[in-house]
XYZ file of C-alpha atoms in Angstrom:
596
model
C -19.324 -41.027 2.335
C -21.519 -38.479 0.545
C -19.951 -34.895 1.770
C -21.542 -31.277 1.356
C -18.904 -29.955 -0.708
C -18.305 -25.760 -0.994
C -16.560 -24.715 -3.857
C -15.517 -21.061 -4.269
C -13.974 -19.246 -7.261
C -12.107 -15.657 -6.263
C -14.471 -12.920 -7.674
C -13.433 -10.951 -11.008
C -13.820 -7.082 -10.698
C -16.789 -5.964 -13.155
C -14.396 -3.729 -14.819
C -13.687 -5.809 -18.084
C -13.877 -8.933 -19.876
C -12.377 -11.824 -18.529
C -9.184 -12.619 -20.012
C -7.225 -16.571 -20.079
C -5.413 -15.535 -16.872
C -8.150 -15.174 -14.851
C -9.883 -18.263 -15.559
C -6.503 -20.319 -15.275
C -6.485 -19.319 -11.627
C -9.992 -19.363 -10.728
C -12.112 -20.271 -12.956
C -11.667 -23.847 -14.742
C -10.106 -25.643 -11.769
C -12.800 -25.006 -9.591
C -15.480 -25.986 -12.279
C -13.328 -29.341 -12.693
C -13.269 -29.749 -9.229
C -16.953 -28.993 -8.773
C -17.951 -31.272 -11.630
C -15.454 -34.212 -10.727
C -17.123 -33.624 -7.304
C -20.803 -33.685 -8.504
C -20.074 -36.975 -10.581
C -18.577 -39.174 -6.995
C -22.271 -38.032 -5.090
C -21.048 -35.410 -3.255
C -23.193 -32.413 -2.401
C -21.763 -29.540 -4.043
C -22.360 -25.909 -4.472
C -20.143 -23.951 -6.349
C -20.286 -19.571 -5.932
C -18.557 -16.675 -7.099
C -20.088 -13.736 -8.307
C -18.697 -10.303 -10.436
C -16.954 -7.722 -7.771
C -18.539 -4.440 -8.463
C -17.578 -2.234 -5.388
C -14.117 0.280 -5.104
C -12.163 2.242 -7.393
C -11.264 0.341 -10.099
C -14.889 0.577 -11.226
C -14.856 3.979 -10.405
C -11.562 4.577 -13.091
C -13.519 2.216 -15.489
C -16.712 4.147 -15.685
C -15.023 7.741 -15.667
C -13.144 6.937 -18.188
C -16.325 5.838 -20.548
C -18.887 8.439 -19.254
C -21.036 6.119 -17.281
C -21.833 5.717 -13.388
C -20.191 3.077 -11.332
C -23.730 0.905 -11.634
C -23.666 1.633 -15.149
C -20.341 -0.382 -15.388
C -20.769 -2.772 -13.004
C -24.027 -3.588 -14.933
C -22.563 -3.018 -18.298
C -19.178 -5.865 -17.235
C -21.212 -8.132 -15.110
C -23.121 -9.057 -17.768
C -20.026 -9.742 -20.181
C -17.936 -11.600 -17.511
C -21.507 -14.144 -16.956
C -21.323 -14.559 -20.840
C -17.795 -15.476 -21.029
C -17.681 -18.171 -17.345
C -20.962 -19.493 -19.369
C -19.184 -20.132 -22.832
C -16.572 -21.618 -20.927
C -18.993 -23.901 -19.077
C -18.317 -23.387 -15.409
C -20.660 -25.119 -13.620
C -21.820 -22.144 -10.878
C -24.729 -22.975 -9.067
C -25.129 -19.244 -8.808
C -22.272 -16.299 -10.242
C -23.954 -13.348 -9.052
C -22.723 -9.856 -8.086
C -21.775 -7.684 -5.055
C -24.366 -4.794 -5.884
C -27.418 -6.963 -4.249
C -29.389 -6.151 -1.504
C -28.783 -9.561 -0.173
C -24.941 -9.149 -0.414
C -25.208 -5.647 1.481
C -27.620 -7.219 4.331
C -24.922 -9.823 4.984
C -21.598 -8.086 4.559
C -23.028 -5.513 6.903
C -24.123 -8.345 9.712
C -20.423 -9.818 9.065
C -19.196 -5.993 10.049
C -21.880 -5.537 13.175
C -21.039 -8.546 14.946
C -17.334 -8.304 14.461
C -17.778 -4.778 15.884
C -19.906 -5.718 18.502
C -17.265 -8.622 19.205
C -14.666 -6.176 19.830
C -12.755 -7.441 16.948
C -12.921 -3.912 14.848
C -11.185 -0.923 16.434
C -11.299 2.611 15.453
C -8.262 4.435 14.447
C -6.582 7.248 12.751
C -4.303 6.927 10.171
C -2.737 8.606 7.089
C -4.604 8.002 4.000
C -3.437 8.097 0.761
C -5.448 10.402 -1.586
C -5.571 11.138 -5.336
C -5.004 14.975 -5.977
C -6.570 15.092 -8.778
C -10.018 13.346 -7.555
C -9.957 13.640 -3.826
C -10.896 9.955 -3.582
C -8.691 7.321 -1.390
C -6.661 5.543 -3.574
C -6.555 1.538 -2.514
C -3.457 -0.106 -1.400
C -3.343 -2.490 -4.585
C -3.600 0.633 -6.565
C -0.290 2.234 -5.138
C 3.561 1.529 -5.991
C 6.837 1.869 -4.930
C 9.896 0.753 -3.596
C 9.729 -2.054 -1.010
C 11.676 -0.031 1.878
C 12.569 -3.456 3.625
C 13.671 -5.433 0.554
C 13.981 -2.715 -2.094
C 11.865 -4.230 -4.811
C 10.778 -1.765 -7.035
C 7.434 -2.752 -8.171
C 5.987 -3.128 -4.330
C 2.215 -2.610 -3.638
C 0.914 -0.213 -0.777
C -0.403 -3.724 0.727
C 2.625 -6.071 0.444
C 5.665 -6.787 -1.199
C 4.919 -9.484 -3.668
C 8.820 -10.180 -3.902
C 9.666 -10.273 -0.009
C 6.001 -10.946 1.348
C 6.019 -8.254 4.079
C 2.889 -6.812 5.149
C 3.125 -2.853 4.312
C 1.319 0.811 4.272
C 1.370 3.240 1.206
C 3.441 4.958 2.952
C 5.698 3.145 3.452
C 7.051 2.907 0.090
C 9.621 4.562 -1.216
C 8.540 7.001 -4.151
C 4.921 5.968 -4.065
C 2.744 6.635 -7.303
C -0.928 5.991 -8.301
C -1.175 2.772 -11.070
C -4.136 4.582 -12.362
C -2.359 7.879 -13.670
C 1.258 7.641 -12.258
C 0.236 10.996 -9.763
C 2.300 10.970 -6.456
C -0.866 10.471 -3.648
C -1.420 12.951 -1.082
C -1.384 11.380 2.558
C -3.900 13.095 4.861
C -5.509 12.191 8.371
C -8.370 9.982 8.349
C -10.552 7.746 10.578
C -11.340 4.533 9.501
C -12.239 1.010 11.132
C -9.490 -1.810 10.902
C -9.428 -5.831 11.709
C -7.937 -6.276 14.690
C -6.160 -9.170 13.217
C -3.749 -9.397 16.296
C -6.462 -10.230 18.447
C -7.261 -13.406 16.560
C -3.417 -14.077 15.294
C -3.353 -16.702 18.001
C -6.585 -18.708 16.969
C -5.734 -18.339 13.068
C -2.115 -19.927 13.905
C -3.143 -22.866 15.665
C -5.992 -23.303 12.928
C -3.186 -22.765 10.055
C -1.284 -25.665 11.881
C -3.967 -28.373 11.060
C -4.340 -27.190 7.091
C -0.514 -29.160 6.969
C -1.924 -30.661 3.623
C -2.416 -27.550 1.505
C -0.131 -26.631 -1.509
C 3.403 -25.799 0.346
C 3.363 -22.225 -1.504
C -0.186 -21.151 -0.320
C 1.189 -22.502 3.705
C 4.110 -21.133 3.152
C 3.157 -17.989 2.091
C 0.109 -17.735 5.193
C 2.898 -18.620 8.176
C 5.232 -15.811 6.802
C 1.855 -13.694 6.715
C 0.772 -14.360 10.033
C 4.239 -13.950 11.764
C 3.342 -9.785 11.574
C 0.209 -9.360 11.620
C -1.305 -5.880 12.096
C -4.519 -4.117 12.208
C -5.599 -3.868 8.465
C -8.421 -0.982 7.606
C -11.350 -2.168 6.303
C -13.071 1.055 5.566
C -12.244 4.364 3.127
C -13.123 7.206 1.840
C -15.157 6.362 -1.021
C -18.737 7.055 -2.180
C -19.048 3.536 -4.311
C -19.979 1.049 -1.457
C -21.607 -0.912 1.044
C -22.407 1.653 3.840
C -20.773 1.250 7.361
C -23.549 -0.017 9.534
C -21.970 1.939 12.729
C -24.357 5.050 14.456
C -22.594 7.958 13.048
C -21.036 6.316 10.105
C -23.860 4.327 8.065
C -24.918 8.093 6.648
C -21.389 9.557 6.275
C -21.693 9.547 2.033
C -17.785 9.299 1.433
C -17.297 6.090 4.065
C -17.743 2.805 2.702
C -16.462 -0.493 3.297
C -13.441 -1.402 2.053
C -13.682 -4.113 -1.640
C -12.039 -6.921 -0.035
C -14.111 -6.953 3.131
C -16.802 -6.807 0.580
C -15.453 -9.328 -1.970
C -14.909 -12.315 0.343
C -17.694 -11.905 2.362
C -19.159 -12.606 -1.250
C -19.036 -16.720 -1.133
C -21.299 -16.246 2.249
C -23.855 -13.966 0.419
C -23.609 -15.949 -3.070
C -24.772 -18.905 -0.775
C -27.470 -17.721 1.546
C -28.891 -15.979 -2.141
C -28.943 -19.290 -4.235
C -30.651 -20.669 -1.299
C -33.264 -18.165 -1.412
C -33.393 -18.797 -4.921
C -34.312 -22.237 -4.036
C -37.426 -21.721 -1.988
C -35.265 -23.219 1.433
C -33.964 -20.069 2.816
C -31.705 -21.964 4.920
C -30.615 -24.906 3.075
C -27.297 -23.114 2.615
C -26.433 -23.993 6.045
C -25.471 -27.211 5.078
C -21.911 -25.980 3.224
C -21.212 -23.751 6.295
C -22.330 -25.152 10.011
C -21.960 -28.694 9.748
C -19.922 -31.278 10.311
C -20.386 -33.182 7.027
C -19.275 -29.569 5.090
C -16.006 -29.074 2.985
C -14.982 -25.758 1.607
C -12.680 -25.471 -0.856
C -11.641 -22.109 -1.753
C -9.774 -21.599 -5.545
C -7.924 -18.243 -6.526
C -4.835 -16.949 -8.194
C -1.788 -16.612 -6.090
C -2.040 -12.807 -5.611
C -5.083 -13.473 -3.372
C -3.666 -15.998 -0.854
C -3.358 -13.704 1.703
C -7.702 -12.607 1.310
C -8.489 -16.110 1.768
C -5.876 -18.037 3.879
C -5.369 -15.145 6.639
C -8.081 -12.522 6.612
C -11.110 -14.290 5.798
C -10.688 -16.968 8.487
C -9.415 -14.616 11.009
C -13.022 -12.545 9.941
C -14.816 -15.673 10.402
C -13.355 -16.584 13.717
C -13.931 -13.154 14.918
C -17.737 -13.197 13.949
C -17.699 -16.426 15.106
C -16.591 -15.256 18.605
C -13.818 -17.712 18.765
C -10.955 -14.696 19.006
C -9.199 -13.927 22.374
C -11.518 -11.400 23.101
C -14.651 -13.772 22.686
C -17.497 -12.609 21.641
C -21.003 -14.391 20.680
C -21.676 -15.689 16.712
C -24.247 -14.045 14.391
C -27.836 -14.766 15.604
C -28.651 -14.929 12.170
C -25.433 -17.103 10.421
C -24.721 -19.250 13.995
C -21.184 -20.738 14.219
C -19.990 -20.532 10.550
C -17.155 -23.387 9.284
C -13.445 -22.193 8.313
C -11.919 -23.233 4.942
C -10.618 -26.972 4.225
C -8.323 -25.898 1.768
C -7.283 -22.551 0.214
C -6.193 -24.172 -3.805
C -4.151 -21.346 -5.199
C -2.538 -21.334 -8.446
C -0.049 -19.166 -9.867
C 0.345 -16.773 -12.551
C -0.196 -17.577 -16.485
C 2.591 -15.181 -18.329
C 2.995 -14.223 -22.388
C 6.627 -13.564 -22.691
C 7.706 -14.005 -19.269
C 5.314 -11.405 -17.868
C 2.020 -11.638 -16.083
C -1.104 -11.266 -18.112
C -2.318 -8.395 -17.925
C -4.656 -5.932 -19.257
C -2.622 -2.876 -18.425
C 0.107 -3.767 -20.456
C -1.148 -5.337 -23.367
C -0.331 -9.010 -22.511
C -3.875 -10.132 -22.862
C -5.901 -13.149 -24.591
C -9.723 -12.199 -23.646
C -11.970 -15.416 -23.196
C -14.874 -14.401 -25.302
C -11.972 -14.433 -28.240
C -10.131 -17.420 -27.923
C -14.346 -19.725 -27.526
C -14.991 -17.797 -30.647
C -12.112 -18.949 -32.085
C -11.136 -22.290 -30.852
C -14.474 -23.680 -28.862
C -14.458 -23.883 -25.083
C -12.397 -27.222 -24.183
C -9.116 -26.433 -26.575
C -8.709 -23.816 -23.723
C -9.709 -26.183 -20.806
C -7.662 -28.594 -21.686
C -4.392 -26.477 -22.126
C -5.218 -24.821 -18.601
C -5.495 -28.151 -16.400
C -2.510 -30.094 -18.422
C -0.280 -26.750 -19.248
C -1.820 -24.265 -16.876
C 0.006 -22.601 -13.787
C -1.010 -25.008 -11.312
C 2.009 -25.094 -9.161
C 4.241 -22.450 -10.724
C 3.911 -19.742 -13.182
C 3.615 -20.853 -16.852
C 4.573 -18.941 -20.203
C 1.192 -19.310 -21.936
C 2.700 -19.473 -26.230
C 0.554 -19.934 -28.943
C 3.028 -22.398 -30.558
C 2.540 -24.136 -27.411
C -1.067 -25.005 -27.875
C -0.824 -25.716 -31.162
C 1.131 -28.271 -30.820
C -1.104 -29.848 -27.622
C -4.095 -29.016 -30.012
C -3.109 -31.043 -32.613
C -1.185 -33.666 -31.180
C -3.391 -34.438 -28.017
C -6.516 -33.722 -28.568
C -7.196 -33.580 -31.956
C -4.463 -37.278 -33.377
C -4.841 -38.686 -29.817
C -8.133 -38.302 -28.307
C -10.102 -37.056 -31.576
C -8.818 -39.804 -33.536
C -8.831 -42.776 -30.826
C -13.231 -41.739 -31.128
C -13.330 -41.015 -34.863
C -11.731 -44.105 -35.934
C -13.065 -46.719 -33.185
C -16.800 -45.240 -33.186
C -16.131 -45.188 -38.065
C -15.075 -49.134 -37.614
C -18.101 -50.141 -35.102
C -20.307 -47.963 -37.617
C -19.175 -49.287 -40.961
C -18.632 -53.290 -39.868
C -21.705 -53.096 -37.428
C -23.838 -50.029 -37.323
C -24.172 -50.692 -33.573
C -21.645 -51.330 -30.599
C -20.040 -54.479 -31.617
C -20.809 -57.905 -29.436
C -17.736 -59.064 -27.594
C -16.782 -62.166 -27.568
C -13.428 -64.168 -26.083
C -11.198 -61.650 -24.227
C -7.299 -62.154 -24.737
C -4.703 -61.329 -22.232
C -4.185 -57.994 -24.122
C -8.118 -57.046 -23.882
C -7.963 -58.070 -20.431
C -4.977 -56.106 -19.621
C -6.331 -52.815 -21.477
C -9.749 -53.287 -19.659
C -8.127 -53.929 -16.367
C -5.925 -50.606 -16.539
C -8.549 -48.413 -17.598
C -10.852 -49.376 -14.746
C -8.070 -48.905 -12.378
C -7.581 -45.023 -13.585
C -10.317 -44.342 -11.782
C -9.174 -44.861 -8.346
C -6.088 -43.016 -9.635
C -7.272 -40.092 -11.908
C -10.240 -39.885 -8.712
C -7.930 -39.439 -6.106
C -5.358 -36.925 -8.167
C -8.645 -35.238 -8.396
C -9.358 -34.942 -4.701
C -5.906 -33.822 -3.949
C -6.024 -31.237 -6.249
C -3.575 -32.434 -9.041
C -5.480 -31.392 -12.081
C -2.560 -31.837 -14.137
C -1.383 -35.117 -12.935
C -4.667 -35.856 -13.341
C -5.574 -35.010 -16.947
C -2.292 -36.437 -17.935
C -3.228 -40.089 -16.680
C -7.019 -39.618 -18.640
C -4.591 -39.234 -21.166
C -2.696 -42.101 -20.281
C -5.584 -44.309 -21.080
C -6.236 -42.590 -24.420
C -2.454 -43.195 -25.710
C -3.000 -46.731 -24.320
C -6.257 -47.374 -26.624
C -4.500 -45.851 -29.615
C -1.417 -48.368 -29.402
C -3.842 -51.548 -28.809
C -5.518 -50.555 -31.604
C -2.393 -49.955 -33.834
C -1.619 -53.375 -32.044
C -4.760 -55.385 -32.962
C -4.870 -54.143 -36.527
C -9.129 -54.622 -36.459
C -9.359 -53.019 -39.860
C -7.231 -56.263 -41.048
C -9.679 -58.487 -39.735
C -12.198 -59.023 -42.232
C -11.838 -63.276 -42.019
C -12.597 -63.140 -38.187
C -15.408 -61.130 -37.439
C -15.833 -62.654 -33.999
C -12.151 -61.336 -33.223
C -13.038 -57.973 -34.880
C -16.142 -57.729 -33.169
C -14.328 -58.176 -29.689
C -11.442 -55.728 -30.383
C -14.169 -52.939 -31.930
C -15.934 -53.995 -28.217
C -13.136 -53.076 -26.259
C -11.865 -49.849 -27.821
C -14.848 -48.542 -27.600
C -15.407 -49.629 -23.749
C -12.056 -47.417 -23.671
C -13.435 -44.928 -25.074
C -16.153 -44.592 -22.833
C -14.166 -44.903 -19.751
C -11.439 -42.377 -21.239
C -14.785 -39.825 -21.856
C -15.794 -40.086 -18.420
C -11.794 -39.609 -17.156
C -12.574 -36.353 -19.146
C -15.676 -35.171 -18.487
C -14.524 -32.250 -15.726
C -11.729 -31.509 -18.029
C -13.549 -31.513 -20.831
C -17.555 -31.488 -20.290
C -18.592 -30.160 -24.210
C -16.668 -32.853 -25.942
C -17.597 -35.538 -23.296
C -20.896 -34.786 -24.097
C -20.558 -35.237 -27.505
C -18.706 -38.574 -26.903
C -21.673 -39.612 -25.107
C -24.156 -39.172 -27.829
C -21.820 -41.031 -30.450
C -21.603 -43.857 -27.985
C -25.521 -44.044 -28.295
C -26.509 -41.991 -25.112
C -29.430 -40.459 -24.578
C -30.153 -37.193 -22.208
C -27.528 -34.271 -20.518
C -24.112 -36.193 -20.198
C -22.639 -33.171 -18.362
C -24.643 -30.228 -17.728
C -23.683 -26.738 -18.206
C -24.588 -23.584 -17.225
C -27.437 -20.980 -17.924
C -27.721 -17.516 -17.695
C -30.693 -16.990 -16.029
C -32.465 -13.057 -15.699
C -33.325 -12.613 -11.783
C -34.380 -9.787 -9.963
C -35.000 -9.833 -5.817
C -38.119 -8.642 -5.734
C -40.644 -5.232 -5.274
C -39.786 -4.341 -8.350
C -36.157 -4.243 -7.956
C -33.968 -4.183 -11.477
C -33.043 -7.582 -12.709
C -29.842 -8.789 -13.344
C -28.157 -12.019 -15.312
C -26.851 -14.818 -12.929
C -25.187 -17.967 -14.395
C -26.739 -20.940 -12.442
C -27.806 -24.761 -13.828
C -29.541 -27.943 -13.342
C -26.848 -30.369 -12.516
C -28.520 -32.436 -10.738
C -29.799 -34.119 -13.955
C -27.020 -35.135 -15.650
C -25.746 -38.910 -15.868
C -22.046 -38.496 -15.925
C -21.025 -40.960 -12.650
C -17.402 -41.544 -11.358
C -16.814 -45.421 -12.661
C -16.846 -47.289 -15.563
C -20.068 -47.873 -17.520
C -20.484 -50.850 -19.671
C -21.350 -50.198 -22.638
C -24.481 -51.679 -23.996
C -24.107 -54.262 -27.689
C -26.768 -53.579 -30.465
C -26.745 -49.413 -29.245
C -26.759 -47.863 -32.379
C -24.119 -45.929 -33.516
C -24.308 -42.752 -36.245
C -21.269 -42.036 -38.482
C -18.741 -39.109 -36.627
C -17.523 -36.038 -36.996
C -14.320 -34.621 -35.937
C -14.271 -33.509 -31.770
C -11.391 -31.120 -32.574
C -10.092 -30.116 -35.600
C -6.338 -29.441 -36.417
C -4.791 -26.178 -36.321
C -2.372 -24.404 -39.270
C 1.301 -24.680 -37.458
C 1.745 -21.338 -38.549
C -0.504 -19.929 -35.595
C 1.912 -21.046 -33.695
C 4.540 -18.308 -34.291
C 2.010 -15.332 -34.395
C -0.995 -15.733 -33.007
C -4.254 -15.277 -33.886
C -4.363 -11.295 -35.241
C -6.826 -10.151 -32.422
C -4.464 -11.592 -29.601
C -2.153 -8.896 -28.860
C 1.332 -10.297 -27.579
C 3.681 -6.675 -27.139
């Protein structure tokens, strides 16, 4: 059954270039979900946009002499350049400083005030001395007082998972400059999360099929929740839409409220974009709609606790009540929060603070696009963190893609060329064409329904299955040898190259540059598997234009099964898919990859 299919990647603050961390939590397992998705007829629209609001922007554009917009404009346009060289398939990546995305994070804020679901309150803020500005939870760190971990955040405890306050930490200090933060009284708006713990509970008690850490880590959550603020004192914002707030010019809305509100926003704006204002409905008030949310492990809590309990509340559906949005109606919850965990370089997080950092415009320029998508959904942190090395990818280079997969093409698609000049006729099967032909069919029920369950690298590893197969029934069948029986040669060439074309498809999310490339050799004609564009857009009345990544997918002719491949297509001589790397990169590095 054809399903309307939501997929959301978490959205990167416009503060830098991506690096490989990011896009190993976010990034290329959504777009392989989103394009496996695409290719079995479902509906899908994948969003995510550049995060532009709050105070690390602020840091980033004191600290090169330009404004906040100036930054945001200046990073959102490098982040779209590096998600497009890495070919994720966004139907729209836009950005938080839109007129659209302030219209609709503000109606998410009315009607959850008018629900009775935000509450005013006082509280002690925590404020930089040396700028006056709040400083953010994230941005704040001490000792856990309740488990005594040393590197706690003012939000949580990563270590224990307790819910905390800035000041509640022992020996707080600002991660931007190391000052100790002031704490002074200050109103602000919170969630009343307590008033929809109830509701989010019993809802977190049907999602029984998500990743244990990402349940595991919501229940402990939920078990004390508080009131979280959702407004501070900043003057780099969405406005509070609240008589006697919307003109107070150092209260905004907090960056996560912001931020997650985001996939909403993204949604309704690509529909606009469409010319069907409300065709995004379809991902978000129906029955047929699937959401599928994907994110690094440090923003579980955002999507598996807050943002539903923000969508019940707006939805009215707390234990206060309350009526939905005029304007969004009753809006869906997520099917599935997909978190992954951290990529490390030595055993620590990467991280551009500390110099344990690969950026993603590097390693394309370097290595191409799929050499990095492959690594990520067979090596990547997927269920626990993973110690990216470079000797590690050298050696997956080389042996996996480049003598495995390269080769099986090169030297199957070379034989065809040079005996044939065209796919080869096939003629009487043996039981070990039969066999070969029968398994690779099958991995598509299996690789397909790894796929839906979310286990990339099961996944990829059984595409790969298929490949290692093909290589050992051609080692097996010795075709090169068979110059006296053409018919026999003919039928083997046949075969390995129906492999081949079943493997490319196994591969296409994975891998959606190479599988196009696979396609052409094979004789194809047209867009195999689409990718992106970066498209300039502006909303209107002169408003300033902006770069969104966005594509025609519907177009291409990539299709979950096996495709039989047609005798007499013409076939061109190849050229390597991947090329072999010098071991010696392996112990160092590339020299623009710092590893301290």
């Amino acid at each position: 059954m054809c399903a309307h299919v939501l997929a959301t990647a978490a959205w990167p603050y416009a503060n830098g270039p991506r690096h490989i961390g990011h896009v190993s939590g976010f990034g290329v397992p959504s777009d392989v979900f989103a394009r496996f998705m695409r290719m079995s007829g479902h509906e899908v629209l994948l969003v995510s946009g550049s995060d532009e609001h709050g105070t690390a922007i602020q840091v980033k554009a004191e600290a090169e002499g330009l404004t906040p917009q100036e930054a945001a404009d200046k990073y959102h346009r490098i982040i779209v350049e590096d998600l497009q060289g890495l070919g994720l398939s966004y139907d729209l990546y836009t950005r938080t400083t839109t007129e659209n995305h302030t219209k609709v994070v503000q109606e998410m804020f009315r009607v959850l005030h008018d629900n009775g679901y935000i509450v005013e309150k006082t509280l002690m803020g925590a404020i930089s001395p040396s700028t006056g500005r709040t400083l953010p939870d994230r941005y704040i760190e001490g000792t856990c007082p309740i488990c005594k971990f040393e590197f706690a955040r003012g939000d949580q405890c990563d270590n224990c998972g307790n819910q905390l306050d800035p000041i509640d930490l022992i020996n707080p200090h600002s991660k931007i400059n190391g000052e100790t933060p002031e704490f002074r009284e200050t109103s602000h708006f919170f969630l009343d999360l307590p008033a929809l713990a109830d509701q989010l509970k019993d809802w977190l008690d049907t999602r029984q099929d998500w990743r244990p850490n990402v349940l595991n880590f919501s229940y402990n959550y939920v078990k004390e929740l508080k009131p979280r603020a959702i407004t501070r004192d900043l003057d780099w914002g969405i406005r509070i839409p609240v008589e006697g707030w919307e003109e107070d010019d150092m209260k905004r809305i907090y960056v996560w409220f912001d931020a997650v509100t985001g996939y909403l926003s993204a949604s309704i704006e690509w529909a606009k974009r469409t010319g069907d204002p409300d065709a995004w409905r379809a991902w978000w008030t129906t029955d047929n709609a699937r959401c599928y949310m994907f994110m690094g492990k440090d923003n579980i809590v955002f999507h598996s606790v807050i943002w539903p309990s923000m969508l019940l509340g707006v939805n009215g559906q707390g234990s206060r009540g309350g009526k939905p949005s005029e304007w969004f109606g009753t809006l869906d919850l997520p099917t599935e929060v997909v978190s992954s965990e951290f990529l490390t370089m030595k055993g620590s997080k990467v991280d551009t603070s500390h110099g344990h950092v690969i950026y993603v415009r590097d390693f394309l320029r370097e290595f191409g696009p799929d050499s990095l998508r492959y690594y990520i959904a067979v090596a990547g942190p997927e269920s626990r963190d993973t110690d990216f090395t470079w000797d590690e990818f050298v050696r997956r280079n080389n042996t996996e893609l480049a003598n495995e997969w390269g080769n099986l093409v090169n030297r199957s698609v070379s034989m065809a060329n040079k005996n044939n000049g065209a796919i080869p006729p096939i003629h009487e099967l043996l039981p070990v064409d039969q066999e070969l032909l029968g398994s690779s069919k099958a991995a598509f029920d299996t690789v397909g329904t790894l796929l839906t369950q979310r286990k990339f690298k099961q996944a990829i590893s059984e595409a790969m299955r298929v490949v290692s197969s093909a290589n050992q029934y051609l080692s097996q069948t010795e075709p090169w040898k068979l110059k006296d029986d053409t018919d026999r040669r003919d039928t083997v060439l046949h075969v390995a190259l129906q492999i081949v074309s079943d493997a490319n498809t196994l591969l296409t999310p994975f891998m959606p540059h190479s599988a196009q490339k696979v396609f052409e050799l094979l004789g194809g004609e047209g867009v195999w598997a689409a990718q992106p564009e970066i498209r300039e857009v502006d909303e209107g009345q002169g408003t300033r234009s902006y770069p969104v990544l966005t594509g025609d997918y519907a177009s291409e002719r990539a299709r979950w099964e096996s495709r039989p491949i047609v005798a007499g297509t013409p076939l061109s001589k190849p050229t390597p898919l991947f090329r072999k790397l010098d071991e010696k990169l392996g112990e160092t590095g590339p020299e623009w990859a710092p590893l301290s």
